[in-house]
CSV table of C-alpha atoms in Angstrom, one decimal:
chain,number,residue,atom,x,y,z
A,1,UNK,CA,191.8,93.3,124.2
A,2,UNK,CA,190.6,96.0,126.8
A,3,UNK,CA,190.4,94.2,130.2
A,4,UNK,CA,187.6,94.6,132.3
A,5,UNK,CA,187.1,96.5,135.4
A,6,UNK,CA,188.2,94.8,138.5
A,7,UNK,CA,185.5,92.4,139.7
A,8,UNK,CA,183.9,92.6,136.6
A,9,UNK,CA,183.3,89.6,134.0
A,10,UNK,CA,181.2,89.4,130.9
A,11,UNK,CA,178.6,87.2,132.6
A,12,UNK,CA,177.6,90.1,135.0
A,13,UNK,CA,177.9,92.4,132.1
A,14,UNK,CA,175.4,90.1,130.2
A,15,UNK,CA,173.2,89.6,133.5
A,16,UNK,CA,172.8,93.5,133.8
A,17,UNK,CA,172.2,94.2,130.3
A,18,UNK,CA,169.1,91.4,130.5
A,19,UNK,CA,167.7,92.7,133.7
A,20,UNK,CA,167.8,96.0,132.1
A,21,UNK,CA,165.7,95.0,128.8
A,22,UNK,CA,163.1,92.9,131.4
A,23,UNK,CA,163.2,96.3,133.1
A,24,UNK,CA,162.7,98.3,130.3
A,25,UNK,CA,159.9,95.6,128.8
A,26,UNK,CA,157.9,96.1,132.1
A,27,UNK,CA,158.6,99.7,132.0
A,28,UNK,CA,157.1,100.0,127.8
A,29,UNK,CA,153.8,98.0,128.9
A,30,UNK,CA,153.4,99.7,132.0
A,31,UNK,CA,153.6,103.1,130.7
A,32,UNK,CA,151.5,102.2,127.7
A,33,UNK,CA,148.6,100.9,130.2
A,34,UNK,CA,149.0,104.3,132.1
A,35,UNK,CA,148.5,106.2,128.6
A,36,UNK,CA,145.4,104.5,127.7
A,37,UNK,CA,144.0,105.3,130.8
A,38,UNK,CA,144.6,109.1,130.4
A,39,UNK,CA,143.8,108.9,126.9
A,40,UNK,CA,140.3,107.1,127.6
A,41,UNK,CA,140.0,109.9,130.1
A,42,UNK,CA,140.5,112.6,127.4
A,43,UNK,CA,138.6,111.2,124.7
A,44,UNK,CA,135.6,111.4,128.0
A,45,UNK,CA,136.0,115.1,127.8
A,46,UNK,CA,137.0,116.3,124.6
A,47,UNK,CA,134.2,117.8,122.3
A,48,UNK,CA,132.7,115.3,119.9
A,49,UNK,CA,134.4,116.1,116.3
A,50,UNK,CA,137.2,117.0,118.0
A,51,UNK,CA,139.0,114.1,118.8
A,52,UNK,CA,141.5,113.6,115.8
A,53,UNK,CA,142.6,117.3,116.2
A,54,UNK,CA,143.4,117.0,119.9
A,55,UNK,CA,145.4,114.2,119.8
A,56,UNK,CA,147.3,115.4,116.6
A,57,UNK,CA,147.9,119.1,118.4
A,58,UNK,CA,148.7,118.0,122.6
A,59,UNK,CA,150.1,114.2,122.1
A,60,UNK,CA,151.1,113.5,118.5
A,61,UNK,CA,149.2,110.5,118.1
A,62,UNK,CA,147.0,109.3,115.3
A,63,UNK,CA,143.2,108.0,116.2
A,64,UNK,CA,144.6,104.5,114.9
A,65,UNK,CA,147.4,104.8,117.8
A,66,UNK,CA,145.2,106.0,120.8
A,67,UNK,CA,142.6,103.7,120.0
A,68,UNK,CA,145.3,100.9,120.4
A,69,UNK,CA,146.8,102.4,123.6
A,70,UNK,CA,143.2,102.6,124.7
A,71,UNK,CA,142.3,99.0,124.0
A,72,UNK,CA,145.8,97.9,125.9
A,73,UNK,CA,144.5,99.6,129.4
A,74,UNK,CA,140.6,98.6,128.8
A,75,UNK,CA,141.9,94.9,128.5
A,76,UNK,CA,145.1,94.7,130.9
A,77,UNK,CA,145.2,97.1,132.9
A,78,UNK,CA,142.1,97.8,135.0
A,79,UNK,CA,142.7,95.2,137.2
A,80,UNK,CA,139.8,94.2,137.5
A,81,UNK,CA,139.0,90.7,139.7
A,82,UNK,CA,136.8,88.6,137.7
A,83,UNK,CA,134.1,87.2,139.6
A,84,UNK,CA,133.6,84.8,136.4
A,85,UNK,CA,135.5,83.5,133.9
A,86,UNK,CA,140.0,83.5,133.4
A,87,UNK,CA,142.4,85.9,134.5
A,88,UNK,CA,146.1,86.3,133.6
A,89,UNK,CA,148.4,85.3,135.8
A,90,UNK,CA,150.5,87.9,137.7
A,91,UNK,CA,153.4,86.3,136.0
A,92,UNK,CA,152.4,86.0,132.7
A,93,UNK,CA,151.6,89.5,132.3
A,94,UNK,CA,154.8,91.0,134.1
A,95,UNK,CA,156.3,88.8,131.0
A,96,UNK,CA,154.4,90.5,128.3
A,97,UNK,CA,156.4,93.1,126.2
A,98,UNK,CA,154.1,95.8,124.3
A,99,UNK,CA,154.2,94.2,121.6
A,100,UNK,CA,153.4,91.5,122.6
A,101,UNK,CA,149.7,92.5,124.4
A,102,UNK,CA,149.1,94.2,121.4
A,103,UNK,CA,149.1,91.4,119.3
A,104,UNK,CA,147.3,89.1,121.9
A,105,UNK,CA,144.4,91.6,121.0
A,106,UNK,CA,143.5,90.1,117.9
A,107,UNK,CA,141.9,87.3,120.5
A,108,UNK,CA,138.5,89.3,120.8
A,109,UNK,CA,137.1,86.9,123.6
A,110,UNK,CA,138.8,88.5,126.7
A,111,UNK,CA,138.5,84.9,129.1
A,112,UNK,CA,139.6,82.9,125.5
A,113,UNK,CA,142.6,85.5,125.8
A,114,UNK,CA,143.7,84.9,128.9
A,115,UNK,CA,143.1,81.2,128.7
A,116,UNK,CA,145.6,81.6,126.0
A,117,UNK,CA,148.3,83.6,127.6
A,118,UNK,CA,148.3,80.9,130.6
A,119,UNK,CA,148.4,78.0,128.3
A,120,UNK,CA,151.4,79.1,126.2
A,121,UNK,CA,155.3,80.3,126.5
A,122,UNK,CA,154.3,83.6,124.9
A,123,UNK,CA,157.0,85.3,127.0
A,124,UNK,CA,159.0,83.3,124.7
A,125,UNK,CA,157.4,84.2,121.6
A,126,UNK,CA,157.9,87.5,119.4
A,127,UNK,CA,154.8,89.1,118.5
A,128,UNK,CA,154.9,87.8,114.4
A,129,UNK,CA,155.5,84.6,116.4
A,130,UNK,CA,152.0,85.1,118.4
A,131,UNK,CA,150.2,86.4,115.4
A,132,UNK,CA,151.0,82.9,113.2
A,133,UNK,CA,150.2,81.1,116.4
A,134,UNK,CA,146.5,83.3,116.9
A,135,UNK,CA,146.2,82.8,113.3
A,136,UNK,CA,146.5,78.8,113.5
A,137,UNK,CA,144.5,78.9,116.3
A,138,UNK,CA,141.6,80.5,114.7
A,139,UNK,CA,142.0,78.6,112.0
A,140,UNK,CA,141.5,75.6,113.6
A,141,UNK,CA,138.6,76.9,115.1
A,142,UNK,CA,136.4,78.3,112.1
A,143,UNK,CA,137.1,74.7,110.8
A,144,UNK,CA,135.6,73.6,114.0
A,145,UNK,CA,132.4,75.3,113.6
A,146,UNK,CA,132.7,74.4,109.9
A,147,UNK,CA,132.5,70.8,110.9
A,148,UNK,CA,129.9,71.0,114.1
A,149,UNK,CA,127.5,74.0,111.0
A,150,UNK,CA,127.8,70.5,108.9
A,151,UNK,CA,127.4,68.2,111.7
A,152,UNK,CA,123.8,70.1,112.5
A,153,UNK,CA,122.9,70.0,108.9
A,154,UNK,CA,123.0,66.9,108.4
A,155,UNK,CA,121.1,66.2,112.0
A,156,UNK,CA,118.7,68.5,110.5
A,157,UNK,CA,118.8,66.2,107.3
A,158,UNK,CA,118.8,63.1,109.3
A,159,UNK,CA,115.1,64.6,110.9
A,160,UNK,CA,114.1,65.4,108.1
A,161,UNK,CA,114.4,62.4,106.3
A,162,UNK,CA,112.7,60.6,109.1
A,163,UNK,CA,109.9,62.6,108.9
A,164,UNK,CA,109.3,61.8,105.4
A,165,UNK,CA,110.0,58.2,106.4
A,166,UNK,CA,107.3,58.6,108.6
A,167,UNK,CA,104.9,60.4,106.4
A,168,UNK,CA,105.5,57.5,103.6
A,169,UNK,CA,105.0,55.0,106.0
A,170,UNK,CA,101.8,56.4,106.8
A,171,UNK,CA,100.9,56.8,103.1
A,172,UNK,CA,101.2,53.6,102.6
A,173,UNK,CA,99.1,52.9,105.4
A,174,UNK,CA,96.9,54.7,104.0
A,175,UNK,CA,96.9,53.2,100.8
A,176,UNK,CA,96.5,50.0,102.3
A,177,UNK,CA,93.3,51.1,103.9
A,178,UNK,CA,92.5,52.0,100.2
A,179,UNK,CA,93.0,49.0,99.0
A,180,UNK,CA,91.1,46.7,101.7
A,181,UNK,CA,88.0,49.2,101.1
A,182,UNK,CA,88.7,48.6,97.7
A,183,UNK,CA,88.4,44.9,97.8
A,184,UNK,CA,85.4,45.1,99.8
A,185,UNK,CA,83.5,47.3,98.0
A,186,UNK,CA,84.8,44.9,95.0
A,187,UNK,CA,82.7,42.2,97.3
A,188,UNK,CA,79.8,44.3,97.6
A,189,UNK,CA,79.8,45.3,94.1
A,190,UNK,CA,79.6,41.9,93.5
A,191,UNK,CA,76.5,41.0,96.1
A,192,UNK,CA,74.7,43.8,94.4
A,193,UNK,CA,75.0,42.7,90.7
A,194,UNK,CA,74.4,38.9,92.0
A,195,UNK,CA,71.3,40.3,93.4
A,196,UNK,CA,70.3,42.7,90.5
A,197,UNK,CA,70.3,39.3,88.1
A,198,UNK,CA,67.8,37.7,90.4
A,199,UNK,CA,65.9,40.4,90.8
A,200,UNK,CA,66.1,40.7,87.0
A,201,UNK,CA,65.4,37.0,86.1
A,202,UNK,CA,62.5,37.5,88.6
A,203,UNK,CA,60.9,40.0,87.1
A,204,UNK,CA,61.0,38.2,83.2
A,205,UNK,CA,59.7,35.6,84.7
A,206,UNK,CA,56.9,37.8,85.9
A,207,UNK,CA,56.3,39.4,82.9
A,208,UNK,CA,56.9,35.9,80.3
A,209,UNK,CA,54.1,34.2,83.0
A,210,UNK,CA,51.6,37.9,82.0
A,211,UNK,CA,52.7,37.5,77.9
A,212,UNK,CA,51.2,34.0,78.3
A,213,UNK,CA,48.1,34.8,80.4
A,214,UNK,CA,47.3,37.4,77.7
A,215,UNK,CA,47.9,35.4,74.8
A,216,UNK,CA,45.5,32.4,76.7
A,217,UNK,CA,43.2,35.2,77.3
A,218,UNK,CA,42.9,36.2,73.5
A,219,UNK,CA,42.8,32.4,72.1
A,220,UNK,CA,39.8,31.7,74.5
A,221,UNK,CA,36.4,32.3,72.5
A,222,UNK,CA,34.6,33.1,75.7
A,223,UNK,CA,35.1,36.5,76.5
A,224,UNK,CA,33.7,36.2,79.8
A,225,UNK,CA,36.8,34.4,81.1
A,226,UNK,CA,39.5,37.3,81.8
A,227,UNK,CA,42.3,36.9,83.8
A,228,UNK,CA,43.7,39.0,86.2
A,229,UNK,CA,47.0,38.8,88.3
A,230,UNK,CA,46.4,38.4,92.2
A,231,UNK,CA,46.6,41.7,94.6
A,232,UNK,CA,50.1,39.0,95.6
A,233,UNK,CA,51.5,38.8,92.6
A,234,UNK,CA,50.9,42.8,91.5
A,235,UNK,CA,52.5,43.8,94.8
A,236,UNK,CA,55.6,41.3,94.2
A,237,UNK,CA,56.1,42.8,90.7
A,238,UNK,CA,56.0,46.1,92.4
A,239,UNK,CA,58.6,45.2,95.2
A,240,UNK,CA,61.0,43.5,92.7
A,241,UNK,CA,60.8,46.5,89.8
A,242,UNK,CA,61.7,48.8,93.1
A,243,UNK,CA,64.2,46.7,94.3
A,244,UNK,CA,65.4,46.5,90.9
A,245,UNK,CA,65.5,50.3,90.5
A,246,UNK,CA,67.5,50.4,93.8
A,247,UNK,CA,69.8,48.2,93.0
A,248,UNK,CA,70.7,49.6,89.6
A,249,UNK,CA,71.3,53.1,91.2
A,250,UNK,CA,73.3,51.6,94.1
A,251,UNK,CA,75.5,49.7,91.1
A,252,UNK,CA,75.7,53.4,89.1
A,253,UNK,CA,77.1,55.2,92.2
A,254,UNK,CA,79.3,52.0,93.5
A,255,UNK,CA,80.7,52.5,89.1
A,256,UNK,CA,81.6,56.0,90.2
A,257,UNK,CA,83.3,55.5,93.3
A,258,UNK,CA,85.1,52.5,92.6
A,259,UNK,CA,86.8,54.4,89.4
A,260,UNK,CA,87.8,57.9,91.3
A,261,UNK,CA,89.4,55.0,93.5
A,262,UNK,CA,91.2,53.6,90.2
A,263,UNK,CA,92.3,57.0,89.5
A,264,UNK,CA,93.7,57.5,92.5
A,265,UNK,CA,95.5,54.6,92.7
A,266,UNK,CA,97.3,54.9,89.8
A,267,UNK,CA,98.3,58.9,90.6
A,268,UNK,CA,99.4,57.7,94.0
A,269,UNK,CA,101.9,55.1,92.7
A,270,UNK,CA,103.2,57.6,89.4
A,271,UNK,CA,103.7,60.7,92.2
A,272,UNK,CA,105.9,57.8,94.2
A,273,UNK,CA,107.9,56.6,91.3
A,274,UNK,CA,108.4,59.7,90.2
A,275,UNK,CA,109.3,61.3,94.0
A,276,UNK,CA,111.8,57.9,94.2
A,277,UNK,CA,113.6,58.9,91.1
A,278,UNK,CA,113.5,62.4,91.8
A,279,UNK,CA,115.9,61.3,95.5
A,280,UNK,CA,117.8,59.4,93.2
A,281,UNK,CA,118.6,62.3,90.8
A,282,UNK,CA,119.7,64.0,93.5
A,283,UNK,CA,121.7,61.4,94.9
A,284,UNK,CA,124.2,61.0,91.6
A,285,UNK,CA,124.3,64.7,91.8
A,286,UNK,CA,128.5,65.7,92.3
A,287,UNK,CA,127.8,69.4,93.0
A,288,UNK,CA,126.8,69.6,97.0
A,289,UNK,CA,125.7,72.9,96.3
A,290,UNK,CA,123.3,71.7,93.8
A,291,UNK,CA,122.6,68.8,95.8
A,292,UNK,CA,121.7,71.1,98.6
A,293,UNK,CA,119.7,73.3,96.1
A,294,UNK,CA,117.4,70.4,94.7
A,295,UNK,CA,116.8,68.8,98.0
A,296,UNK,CA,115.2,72.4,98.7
A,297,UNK,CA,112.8,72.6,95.8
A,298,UNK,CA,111.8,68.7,96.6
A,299,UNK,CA,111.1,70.0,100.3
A,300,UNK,CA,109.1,73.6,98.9
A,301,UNK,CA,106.9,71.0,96.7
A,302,UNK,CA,106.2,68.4,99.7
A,303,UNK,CA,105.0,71.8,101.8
A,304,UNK,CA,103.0,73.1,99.3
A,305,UNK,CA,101.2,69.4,98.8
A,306,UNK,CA,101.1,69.5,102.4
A,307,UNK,CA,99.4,72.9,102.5
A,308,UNK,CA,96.8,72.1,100.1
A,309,UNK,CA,95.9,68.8,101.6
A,310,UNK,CA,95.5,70.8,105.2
A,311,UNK,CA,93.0,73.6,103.8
């Protein structure tokens, strides 16, 4: 074995070959920072079209490549004090290695970048190292937004629903109201046609009291004896064939309403039973997209009931 130079040892040697790829790390990033700059500066004045061909003929770099080297001195190296938002630490970045920043660009969210860079030994990481870790990362988050996109549909859902609740409860409110002028129109109905049969007894009466006053009038052999109602009696007949009249007309038009309200009734409750079994349908549905489909054409139906009860 070769000794070693006099003062010497592999520990220095190892010390001095480590300083010198720290050295050299600072030295790739810095220099790559100080290229995008000049290459941002070109591409400035450079005629448009032109771009590819002058890299290609004064620097032998693709588009892809200068539009990398670019990105690396937009993001780190303008040094730029934020008046807002995070910053890298001197430290971290002095520890960054080319490739390294490069890959940390896949962070598009410049503050979320350096938030990242401070929170994590990525001086200690290689840069397939940082791209699993970015890739976990946003990973985690799309399933974050995944869950909080669900956790507003189903608020959304939730509003819905208690809208309905509330427009249901006021049906039935509604229908309640039906019902109680229902019952008393029942009770008028009832008045009236109590009233129509005395009226209508009255007026037989009337008319069995004038049959026998004729038929006296014809047995009677002097024809000098007629009779003749009283002016009171004539005007009550009047007043009770009038009131009669009325009566029978009111009755007609109470018929009329009262079975319109029938109808409705019985509409109102099949549309409910048939709304009820149309949530539960969708309820035993597996499929969320079809569940999410159906609850859709149940919601277009209730706005176009809506719209026609509103014009």
């Amino acid at each position: 074995m070769n000794e070693l130079a006099e003062g010497r040892t592999l520990e220095i040697i190892a010390t001095e070959i480590n300083i010198i790829k720290e050295q050299t790390r600072a030295t790739v990033l810095s220099a790559a920072i100080e290229v995008g700059k000049r290459l941002v500066e070109a591409k400035a004045a450079v005629e448009q079209g032109s771009w590819g061909k002058w890299l290609k003929e004064n620097v032998d770099f693709s588009e892809r490549k200068a539009q990398e080297l670019m990105r690396v001195w937009q993001e780190y190296g303008q040094g730029q004090k934020k008046l807002f938002g995070s910053e890298i630490t001197d430290d971290k970045m002095s520890a960054l290695s080319y490739s390294q920043a490069v890959a940390l660009l896949s962070i598009k969210d410049s503050d979320e970048r350096a938030d990242f860079i401070n929170s994590q030994p990525v001086e200690d990481m290689s840069a397939r190292e940082l791209k699993a870790e970015i890739a976990k990362r946003k990973a985690v988050e799309e399933e974050m937004d995944s869950v909080k996109a669900e956790n507003d549909r189903m608020r959304e859902e939730k509003a819905a629903a208690e809208n309905r609740i509330s427009e249901l409860e006021g049906a039935m409110k509604d229908r309640k109201q039906l019902e109680e002028e229902a019952e008393k129109n029942k009770t008028r109905l009832e008045e009236f046609v109590k009233k129509s049969n005395d009226v209508s007894k009255r007026v037989l009466e009337l008319e069995k009291e004038l049959k026998e006053a004729e038929a006296k009038l014809k047995e009677t052999p002097e024809p000098a004896v007629v009779y003749e109602m009283t002016s009171e009696q004539k005007a009550e007949v009047e007043e009770l064939k009038a009131r009669l009249a009325e009566t029978e007309k009111k009755l007609a038009q109470q018929a009329a309403g009262d079975e319109a309200i029938v109808m409705f009734k019985l509409h109102f409750d099949a549309l409910k039973e048939e709304f009820n079994a149309l949530l539960t349908d969708i309820a035993e549905m597996e499929n969320e997209e079809d569940k999410t489909k159906y609850r859709g054409a149940v919601k277009k139906l209730a706005e176009i009931i809506t719209k026609e009860l509103s014009e």
